[in-house]
Tab-separated table of C-alpha atoms and ligand atoms in Angstrom:
chain	number	residue	atom	x	y	z
D	1	SER	CA	0.000	0.000	0.000
D	2	PRO	CA	1.413	3.430	-0.892
D	3	VAL	CA	-0.185	4.808	2.254
D	4	LEU	CA	1.767	2.756	4.800
D	5	LYS	CA	4.752	4.328	6.518
D	6	VAL	CA	7.675	2.007	5.776
D	7	ASN	CA	10.018	1.379	8.722
D	8	MET	CA	12.196	-1.192	6.943
D	9	SER	CA	11.998	-2.460	3.379
D	10	GLU	CA	13.685	-5.885	3.698
D	11	PRO	CA	12.159	-7.667	5.458
D	12	PHE	CA	9.151	-5.447	4.901
D	13	ASN	CA	7.853	-3.552	7.946
D	14	ALA	CA	5.347	-0.735	7.757
D	15	GLU	CA	2.751	0.963	9.915
D	16	THR	CA	-0.532	2.777	9.458
D	17	PRO	CA	-0.237	6.582	9.532
D	18	ALA	CA	-1.822	7.567	12.856
D	19	PRO	CA	-4.696	9.774	11.595
D	20	LEU	CA	-5.995	6.928	9.390
D	21	LEU	CA	-6.297	4.509	12.320
D	22	THR	CA	-9.355	6.221	13.746
D	23	ASP	CA	-11.187	6.394	10.386
D	24	HIS	CA	-12.256	2.747	10.578
D	25	TYR	CA	-13.275	0.476	13.429
D	26	THR	CA	-11.936	-2.519	11.496
D	27	THR	CA	-8.733	-1.450	9.785
D	28	PRO	CA	-8.893	-2.057	6.009
D	29	THR	CA	-6.391	-4.765	5.089
D	30	ASP	CA	-4.470	-2.553	2.659
D	31	ILE	CA	-3.581	-0.093	5.414
D	32	PHE	CA	-3.073	-2.670	8.218
D	33	TYR	CA	0.466	-2.621	9.641
D	34	ILE	CA	2.889	-5.324	8.517
D	35	ARG	CA	5.585	-6.785	10.744
D	36	ASN	CA	7.967	-9.344	9.206
D	37	HIS	CA	11.225	-10.679	10.646
D	38	LEU	CA	12.139	-12.801	7.635
D	39	PRO	CA	11.393	-12.950	3.903
D	40	VAL	CA	7.711	-13.549	3.153
D	41	PRO	CA	7.237	-17.164	1.974
D	42	GLU	CA	5.185	-18.003	-1.089
D	43	VAL	CA	2.818	-20.848	-0.252
D	44	ASP	CA	0.933	-23.001	-2.744
D	45	PRO	CA	-2.457	-23.624	-1.113
D	46	ASN	CA	-2.701	-27.027	-2.810
D	47	ASP	CA	0.479	-28.267	-1.132
D	48	TYR	CA	-0.289	-26.676	2.185
D	49	VAL	CA	-0.512	-28.949	5.242
D	50	LEU	CA	-0.733	-27.983	8.903
D	51	GLU	CA	1.028	-30.403	11.254
D	52	VAL	CA	-0.471	-30.737	14.719
D	53	SER	CA	1.374	-32.829	17.308
D	54	GLY	CA	2.873	-32.916	20.800
D	55	GLU	CA	1.963	-33.687	24.390
D	56	GLY	CA	-1.307	-35.623	24.612
D	57	LEU	CA	-1.939	-35.528	20.833
D	58	VAL	CA	-1.984	-38.016	17.995
D	59	PRO	CA	0.131	-36.484	15.180
D	60	THR	CA	-2.387	-35.038	12.730
D	61	ARG	CA	-2.055	-33.423	9.304
D	62	LEU	CA	-4.728	-31.069	8.036
D	63	THR	CA	-5.153	-29.466	4.625
D	64	LEU	CA	-6.930	-26.142	4.149
D	65	ASP	CA	-9.899	-28.100	2.921
D	66	ASP	CA	-9.907	-30.222	6.101
D	67	LEU	CA	-9.886	-27.081	8.202
D	68	LYS	CA	-12.737	-25.522	6.248
D	69	THR	CA	-14.942	-28.633	6.209
D	70	LYS	CA	-14.269	-30.618	9.394
D	71	PHE	CA	-14.682	-27.791	11.908
D	72	GLU	CA	-17.148	-25.109	12.826
D	73	GLN	CA	-16.187	-21.764	11.207
D	74	ARG	CA	-15.924	-18.799	13.556
D	75	THR	CA	-15.475	-15.037	13.238
D	76	VAL	CA	-13.721	-12.974	15.909
D	77	VAL	CA	-13.040	-9.244	15.806
D	78	ALA	CA	-9.689	-8.717	17.486
D	79	THR	CA	-7.008	-6.070	17.682
D	80	LEU	CA	-3.481	-7.101	16.806
D	81	GLN	CA	-0.738	-4.949	18.238
D	82	CYS	CA	2.956	-5.325	17.601
D	83	THR	CA	4.926	-5.877	20.800
D	84	GLY	CA	7.112	-2.972	19.690
D	85	ASN	CA	4.274	-0.525	19.019
D	86	ARG	CA	5.309	3.007	20.107
D	87	ARG	CA	8.944	2.024	20.627
D	88	SER	CA	9.970	5.391	19.116
D	89	GLU	CA	8.548	7.042	22.227
D	90	LEU	CA	10.801	4.877	24.412
D	91	GLN	CA	13.738	5.603	22.100
D	92	ALA	CA	13.116	9.321	22.602
D	93	ILE	CA	13.990	8.791	26.271
D	94	LYS	CA	16.873	6.336	25.980
D	95	PRO	CA	18.425	4.553	22.989
D	96	ILE	CA	17.112	1.003	22.676
D	97	LYS	CA	17.369	-1.476	19.815
D	98	GLY	CA	14.488	-2.230	17.516
D	99	LEU	CA	12.363	-0.680	14.789
D	100	ALA	CA	11.166	2.840	15.602
D	101	TRP	CA	7.418	2.234	15.498
D	102	SER	CA	5.170	5.185	16.122
D	103	VAL	CA	1.551	4.610	17.296
D	104	GLY	CA	0.491	2.737	14.131
D	105	ALA	CA	1.807	-0.811	14.689
D	106	ILE	CA	-1.714	-1.798	15.680
D	107	GLY	CA	-4.910	-2.609	13.818
D	108	ASN	CA	-8.295	-4.179	14.341
D	109	ALA	CA	-9.664	-6.856	12.019
D	110	GLU	CA	-12.426	-9.378	11.587
D	111	TRP	CA	-10.711	-12.767	11.529
D	112	ARG	CA	-12.367	-15.919	10.250
D	113	GLY	CA	-11.209	-19.437	10.813
D	114	VAL	CA	-11.576	-22.412	13.112
D	115	GLN	CA	-11.077	-22.664	16.833
D	116	LEU	CA	-7.623	-23.972	17.689
D	117	ARG	CA	-9.265	-25.580	20.708
D	118	ASP	CA	-11.437	-27.692	18.380
D	119	VAL	CA	-8.400	-28.685	16.330
D	120	LEU	CA	-6.503	-29.823	19.437
D	121	LEU	CA	-9.519	-31.848	20.584
D	122	TYR	CA	-9.728	-33.398	17.103
D	123	ALA	CA	-6.043	-34.320	17.393
D	124	GLY	CA	-6.851	-36.241	20.568
D	125	LEU	CA	-6.277	-33.782	23.403
D	126	LYS	CA	-8.138	-35.116	26.462
D	127	ASP	CA	-6.893	-32.822	29.208
D	128	LEU	CA	-8.638	-29.471	28.844
D	129	ASP	CA	-6.761	-28.265	31.937
D	130	PHE	CA	-3.388	-28.933	30.274
D	131	ASP	CA	-1.276	-26.114	31.659
D	132	GLY	CA	1.692	-26.305	29.302
D	133	HIS	CA	2.309	-24.301	26.172
D	134	VAL	CA	1.170	-24.311	22.578
D	135	HIS	CA	3.969	-23.720	20.057
D	136	PHE	CA	3.523	-22.223	16.615
D	137	GLU	CA	5.989	-22.284	13.730
D	138	GLY	CA	5.814	-20.349	10.481
D	139	LEU	CA	7.068	-21.216	6.995
D	140	ASP	CA	9.347	-18.171	6.886
D	141	ARG	CA	12.990	-19.049	7.469
D	142	ASN	CA	16.272	-17.298	8.133
D	143	SER	CA	18.398	-18.497	5.199
D	144	ALA	CA	21.632	-18.130	7.219
D	145	THR	CA	20.661	-20.012	10.382
D	146	GLY	CA	17.773	-22.122	9.084
D	147	GLU	CA	15.624	-20.954	11.997
D	148	CYS	CA	11.963	-20.351	11.256
D	149	TYR	CA	9.831	-17.779	13.033
D	150	GLY	CA	8.152	-19.375	16.035
D	151	ALA	CA	6.485	-18.528	19.326
D	152	SER	CA	4.321	-20.041	22.029
D	153	VAL	CA	1.443	-19.067	24.285
D	154	PRO	CA	0.218	-20.567	27.556
D	155	ALA	CA	-2.152	-23.429	26.708
D	156	ARG	CA	-4.906	-21.940	28.843
D	157	THR	CA	-5.371	-19.065	26.412
D	158	VAL	CA	-6.075	-21.591	23.667
D	159	LEU	CA	-8.145	-24.031	25.716
D	160	ASP	CA	-10.463	-21.450	27.268
D	161	SER	CA	-14.030	-22.697	26.848
D	162	HIS	CA	-14.996	-19.753	24.620
D	163	GLY	CA	-12.425	-20.923	22.098
D	164	ASP	CA	-11.681	-17.444	20.744
D	165	CYS	CA	-8.164	-18.383	19.629
D	166	LEU	CA	-8.447	-19.006	15.877
D	167	LEU	CA	-6.522	-20.627	13.096
D	168	ALA	CA	-7.538	-17.901	10.675
D	169	TYR	CA	-7.604	-18.093	6.877
D	170	ALA	CA	-9.525	-14.860	6.287
D	171	MET	CA	-9.168	-11.246	7.359
D	172	ASN	CA	-11.911	-8.665	6.829
D	173	GLY	CA	-13.943	-11.070	4.702
D	174	GLU	CA	-11.203	-12.093	2.270
D	175	ASP	CA	-8.448	-14.696	2.158
D	176	LEU	CA	-5.411	-13.574	4.130
D	177	THR	CA	-2.995	-11.622	1.970
D	178	ARG	CA	0.582	-12.903	1.700
D	179	ASP	CA	1.828	-10.170	4.013
D	180	HIS	CA	-0.630	-11.170	6.720
D	181	GLY	CA	0.131	-14.890	6.648
D	182	TYR	CA	-1.569	-16.562	3.665
D	183	PRO	CA	-2.886	-19.202	3.790
D	184	LEU	CA	-3.177	-19.620	7.591
D	185	ARG	CA	-2.144	-17.790	10.737
D	186	VAL	CA	-2.945	-18.077	14.394
D	187	VAL	CA	-4.846	-15.230	16.047
D	188	VAL	CA	-4.597	-15.299	19.837
D	189	PRO	CA	-6.884	-12.467	20.941
D	190	GLY	CA	-5.592	-10.429	23.864
D	191	ILE	CA	-2.022	-11.655	23.393
D	192	THR	CA	0.796	-9.518	22.007
D	193	GLY	CA	1.345	-9.481	18.211
D	194	ALA	CA	4.590	-11.472	18.218
D	195	ARG	CA	2.795	-14.718	19.192
D	196	ASN	CA	0.247	-14.511	16.352
D	197	VAL	CA	2.364	-16.606	13.975
D	198	LYS	CA	1.776	-16.177	10.228
D	199	TRP	CA	2.211	-18.786	7.430
D	200	LEU	CA	1.544	-21.336	10.154
D	201	SER	CA	3.078	-24.757	9.466
D	202	LYS	CA	3.214	-26.449	12.861
D	203	VAL	CA	1.214	-26.430	16.067
D	204	ARG	CA	2.703	-28.382	18.940
D	205	THR	CA	1.632	-28.852	22.556
D	206	SER	CA	4.472	-29.044	25.060
D	207	LYS	CA	5.254	-28.868	28.762
D	208	GLU	CA	8.020	-26.401	27.870
D	209	GLU	CA	7.819	-22.926	26.454
D	210	TYR	CA	9.010	-22.492	22.848
D	211	GLY	CA	12.809	-22.252	22.741
D	212	GLY	CA	13.260	-20.068	19.638
D	213	PHE	CA	14.905	-16.663	19.398
D	214	TRP	CA	11.800	-14.461	19.317
D	215	GLN	CA	10.292	-16.186	22.343
D	216	GLN	CA	13.452	-16.297	24.459
D	217	ARG	CA	15.706	-13.422	23.408
D	218	ASP	CA	13.379	-10.675	22.244
D	219	TYR	CA	9.979	-9.232	23.233
D	220	LYS	CA	10.719	-9.134	26.946
D	221	SER	CA	10.630	-6.179	29.312
D	222	PHE	CA	13.512	-5.062	31.552
D	223	PRO	CA	14.172	-2.258	34.042
D	224	PRO	CA	16.031	0.863	32.842
D	225	SER	CA	19.247	-0.264	34.580
D	226	VAL	CA	19.594	-3.176	32.144
D	227	ASP	CA	21.082	-2.596	28.711
D	228	TRP	CA	22.058	-4.717	25.730
D	229	ASP	CA	25.452	-5.611	27.275
D	230	THR	CA	24.135	-6.630	30.673
D	231	VAL	CA	20.795	-8.203	29.773
D	232	ASP	CA	20.109	-11.734	30.966
D	233	PHE	CA	17.102	-12.807	28.933
D	234	SER	CA	16.345	-15.714	31.263
D	235	LYS	CA	15.476	-13.161	33.969
D	236	ALA	CA	12.213	-11.988	32.390
D	237	PRO	CA	9.207	-13.885	31.044
D	238	ALA	CA	8.111	-13.527	27.435
D	239	ILE	CA	5.483	-10.795	27.037
D	240	GLN	CA	2.037	-12.345	26.481
D	241	GLU	CA	-0.920	-10.173	27.537
D	242	THR	CA	-0.278	-6.461	27.165
D	243	PRO	CA	-1.223	-3.686	29.616
D	244	VAL	CA	-3.847	-0.995	29.089
D	245	GLN	CA	-2.823	1.895	26.882
D	246	SER	CA	-4.227	4.658	24.746
D	247	ALA	CA	-2.815	6.874	22.019
D	248	ILE	CA	-3.749	10.164	20.404
D	249	CYS	CA	-3.863	9.693	16.613
D	250	SER	CA	-4.845	13.236	15.734
D	251	PRO	CA	-3.672	15.872	15.987
D	252	GLN	CA	-0.230	14.358	15.504
D	253	ASP	CA	2.693	15.046	17.780
D	254	GLY	CA	4.448	18.279	16.815
D	255	SER	CA	1.684	19.559	14.547
D	256	ALA	CA	0.437	23.155	14.561
D	257	LEU	CA	-3.100	24.234	15.391
D	258	PRO	CA	-4.610	27.378	13.862
D	259	ALA	CA	-4.013	30.487	15.961
D	260	GLY	CA	-6.853	31.588	18.182
D	261	VAL	CA	-8.844	28.349	18.329
D	262	GLY	CA	-10.476	27.817	21.694
D	263	SER	CA	-10.572	24.049	21.648
D	264	VAL	CA	-9.117	21.032	19.905
D	265	THR	CA	-10.662	17.722	18.908
D	266	LEU	CA	-8.571	14.697	19.795
D	267	ARG	CA	-9.071	11.263	18.281
D	268	GLY	CA	-7.434	8.031	19.284
D	269	TYR	CA	-7.639	4.420	20.313
D	270	ALA	CA	-7.521	2.545	23.620
D	271	TYR	CA	-6.795	-1.128	24.066
D	272	SER	CA	-5.891	-3.564	26.811
D	273	GLY	CA	-4.599	-7.117	26.614
D	274	GLY	CA	-6.210	-10.236	28.034
D	275	GLY	CA	-9.695	-9.179	26.900
D	276	ARG	CA	-9.952	-6.531	29.643
D	277	GLY	CA	-12.507	-4.059	28.346
D	278	ILE	CA	-11.844	-0.314	28.273
D	279	ILE	CA	-14.199	1.468	30.657
D	280	ARG	CA	-13.025	5.062	30.281
D	281	VAL	CA	-10.638	7.376	28.428
D	282	ASP	CA	-9.608	10.788	29.790
D	283	VAL	CA	-7.836	13.554	27.912
D	284	SER	CA	-5.991	16.684	28.931
D	285	ALA	CA	-4.833	19.771	27.021
D	286	ASP	CA	-2.663	21.091	29.825
D	287	GLY	CA	-0.146	18.327	30.308
D	288	GLY	CA	-2.314	16.371	32.735
D	289	LYS	CA	-3.323	19.082	35.218
D	290	THR	CA	-7.005	18.867	34.325
D	291	TRP	CA	-8.783	15.987	32.634
D	292	HIS	CA	-11.933	15.624	30.513
D	293	GLU	CA	-13.733	12.414	29.773
D	294	ALA	CA	-13.585	11.341	26.099
D	295	SER	CA	-16.536	9.829	24.217
D	296	LEU	CA	-16.074	6.169	23.414
D	297	ARG	CA	-17.328	6.003	19.827
D	298	GLU	CA	-16.708	2.451	18.685
D	299	GLY	CA	-15.884	-0.816	20.344
D	300	VAL	CA	-18.273	-0.236	23.243
D	301	GLY	CA	-20.559	-3.058	24.288
D	302	GLN	CA	-18.002	-5.846	24.019
D	303	ASP	CA	-18.026	-8.599	26.621
D	304	PRO	CA	-16.090	-6.855	29.425
D	305	TYR	CA	-13.765	-9.818	29.954
D	306	ARG	CA	-13.460	-10.864	26.301
D	307	ALA	CA	-13.048	-7.391	24.839
D	308	TRP	CA	-10.571	-8.421	22.160
D	309	ALA	CA	-11.008	-5.278	20.077
D	310	TRP	CA	-9.931	-1.726	20.670
D	311	VAL	CA	-12.133	1.242	21.469
D	312	LEU	CA	-12.023	4.360	19.275
D	313	TRP	CA	-12.668	7.622	21.091
D	314	ASP	CA	-12.808	11.358	20.511
D	315	ALA	CA	-12.960	14.444	22.688
D	316	ASN	CA	-13.232	18.161	22.189
D	317	VAL	CA	-11.044	19.826	24.798
D	318	PRO	CA	-10.779	23.529	25.667
D	319	LEU	CA	-7.275	24.901	25.159
D	320	PRO	CA	-5.588	26.737	28.009
D	321	VAL	CA	-5.739	30.493	27.476
D	322	ALA	CA	-3.183	32.254	29.615
D	323	GLY	CA	-0.118	31.686	31.695
D	324	THR	CA	1.359	29.025	29.440
D	325	PRO	CA	4.951	29.250	28.241
D	326	ARG	CA	5.456	31.070	24.944
D	327	GLU	CA	8.473	30.778	22.744
D	328	MET	CA	9.794	32.260	19.550
D	329	ASP	CA	10.287	29.897	16.643
D	330	GLY	CA	11.400	31.288	13.280
D	331	GLY	CA	10.071	34.711	14.213
D	332	CYS	CA	6.641	33.351	15.183
D	333	GLU	CA	5.307	33.455	18.656
D	334	GLN	CA	4.154	29.978	19.553
D	335	GLN	CA	2.134	28.623	22.374
D	336	ARG	CA	3.021	25.101	23.307
D	337	VAL	CA	0.170	22.774	24.225
D	338	GLU	CA	0.713	19.359	25.732
D	339	LEU	CA	-2.093	16.929	24.890
D	340	CYS	CA	-2.374	13.717	26.897
D	341	CYS	CA	-4.711	10.755	27.126
D	342	ARG	CA	-5.113	7.877	29.520
D	343	ALA	CA	-7.344	4.851	29.489
D	344	VAL	CA	-8.781	2.747	32.277
D	345	ASP	CA	-9.606	-0.909	31.770
D	346	ARG	CA	-11.636	-3.410	33.800
D	347	SER	CA	-8.722	-4.147	36.083
O	1	MTE	N1	4.793	-14.785	12.065
O	1	MTE	C1	5.801	-15.141	11.258
O	1	MTE	N2	5.766	-16.378	10.714
O	1	MTE	N3	6.833	-14.309	11.008
O	1	MTE	C2	6.898	-13.055	11.574
O	1	MTE	O1	7.860	-12.309	11.322
O	1	MTE	N4	5.829	-11.420	13.086
O	1	MTE	C3	5.031	-11.363	14.305
O	1	MTE	C4	3.653	-11.964	14.096
O	1	MTE	N5	3.742	-13.228	13.436
O	1	MTE	C5	5.841	-12.646	12.439
O	1	MTE	C6	4.782	-13.552	12.640
O	1	MTE	C7	4.853	-10.029	14.840
O	1	MTE	S1	6.130	-9.408	15.769
O	1	MTE	C8	3.669	-9.338	14.703
O	1	MTE	S2	3.458	-7.846	15.464
O	1	MTE	C9	2.570	-9.846	13.876
O	1	MTE	O2	2.884	-11.090	13.282
O	1	MTE	C10	2.248	-8.870	12.779
O	1	MTE	O3	1.203	-9.327	11.997
O	1	MTE	P1	0.806	-8.542	10.670
O	1	MTE	O4	2.052	-8.385	9.836
O	1	MTE	O5	-0.251	-9.347	10.008
O	1	MTE	O6	0.295	-7.194	11.101
C-alpha cells in the first residue's frame, strides 16, 4: 500500500499513519500494519498442510480443505498490536534497539477461521486443563541459520471454553494476503502481536515454552538499569498479555493548530490485553493538570472480559488560554500545548 509508513523495506515492515487509524473500526487490510522478521514465503495452497502434534496428541495433518470442512467456522473481531508498538517514544527517552514504530503498529480486524481448541480436541487432546504451552511455527525461514519464526502461548489461552483463539484463513472477509500470513495464521486475541504466527506450518503442545529466538531473546521487558550488554534474557518472562494503553492519533505530535482556536478535537484508540474491556478514556490539554472524559465512539458493548477489540474515542477539549509558556520559533510566537490521554480498563 502506498499509504503505509515504511520502517524497513527488507524484510518489509510498515505501519498505518496515525490519523488513518481512527477512520475505521476494522482497519482495512491494505492499510493494516505489517511486521515481518524474515522474507515472506510463497505458499501453494494445494500443497499446504498444517502439522499438529505434541503432548497428549496423535500427530495429525490437516489441509486447508480439512480445516474448512471438518470444523465449525468462527469469526472474531480482534485487535493485533505489535509488541514494539510506540517504541519510538521509548527511544526518545533512551536509545534502545528495535524498529522505531510510532503509534500505528496496531490494527483491528475481523478474523475468520476455526477454533484452535477444536483442532486440538480433534487431534486427541483429552486434558482441557493442560497447563503447558502451545507452540507455533511459520514457513518463513532465516536463510543463514535455518531458523523459522516461532512462538508459544500458555495453553490456557487456547483451551479457554470460549475458544476465541483461531486458526484464521480470512481477514476482513477475504483470504489472508501474503503479508498477513496466507494461507493460515494463528490469532490469539488479547495476546501480544509477536505470538500470532503467520504462514503457520506447525502447532505443537508441550510442557516447555518455545525455545526459539523471538520467544526467548526478544519481546521481553527489563528495568532501565539493564542494557544490551548486561541483559540476561532468562530473567524476564516472554510478554504475552499487554497492559492498558491509549494513544492520540490526531492531531499528531508536533503539529500546529490554527491560531486563536479555543478548543481542539482529539481522536485516538484505547486497548488492553487479556480481553480486559476499556471502561473510560480521559484527555488533557494542559499536560495532565485537568482531565476531561472522552466519548467512546466504537468498540463499546463488548463482553467486558473478552473485549478483544480496541475502542475508538474522541474528545473536544478547551485549550488553556493564559499563563502558558510562549516561545519564539522562526520569528513566530508559539504557544506550546501538551495533549495527553489515559485509558482505564476493567482491572
Ligand atoms: N509470524 C511469522 N511467521 N513471522 C513473523 O515475522 N511477526 C510477528 C507476528 N507473526 C511474524 C509472525 C509479529 S512481531 C507481529 S506484530 C505480527 O505477526 C504482525 O502481523 P501482521 O504483519 O499481520 O500485522
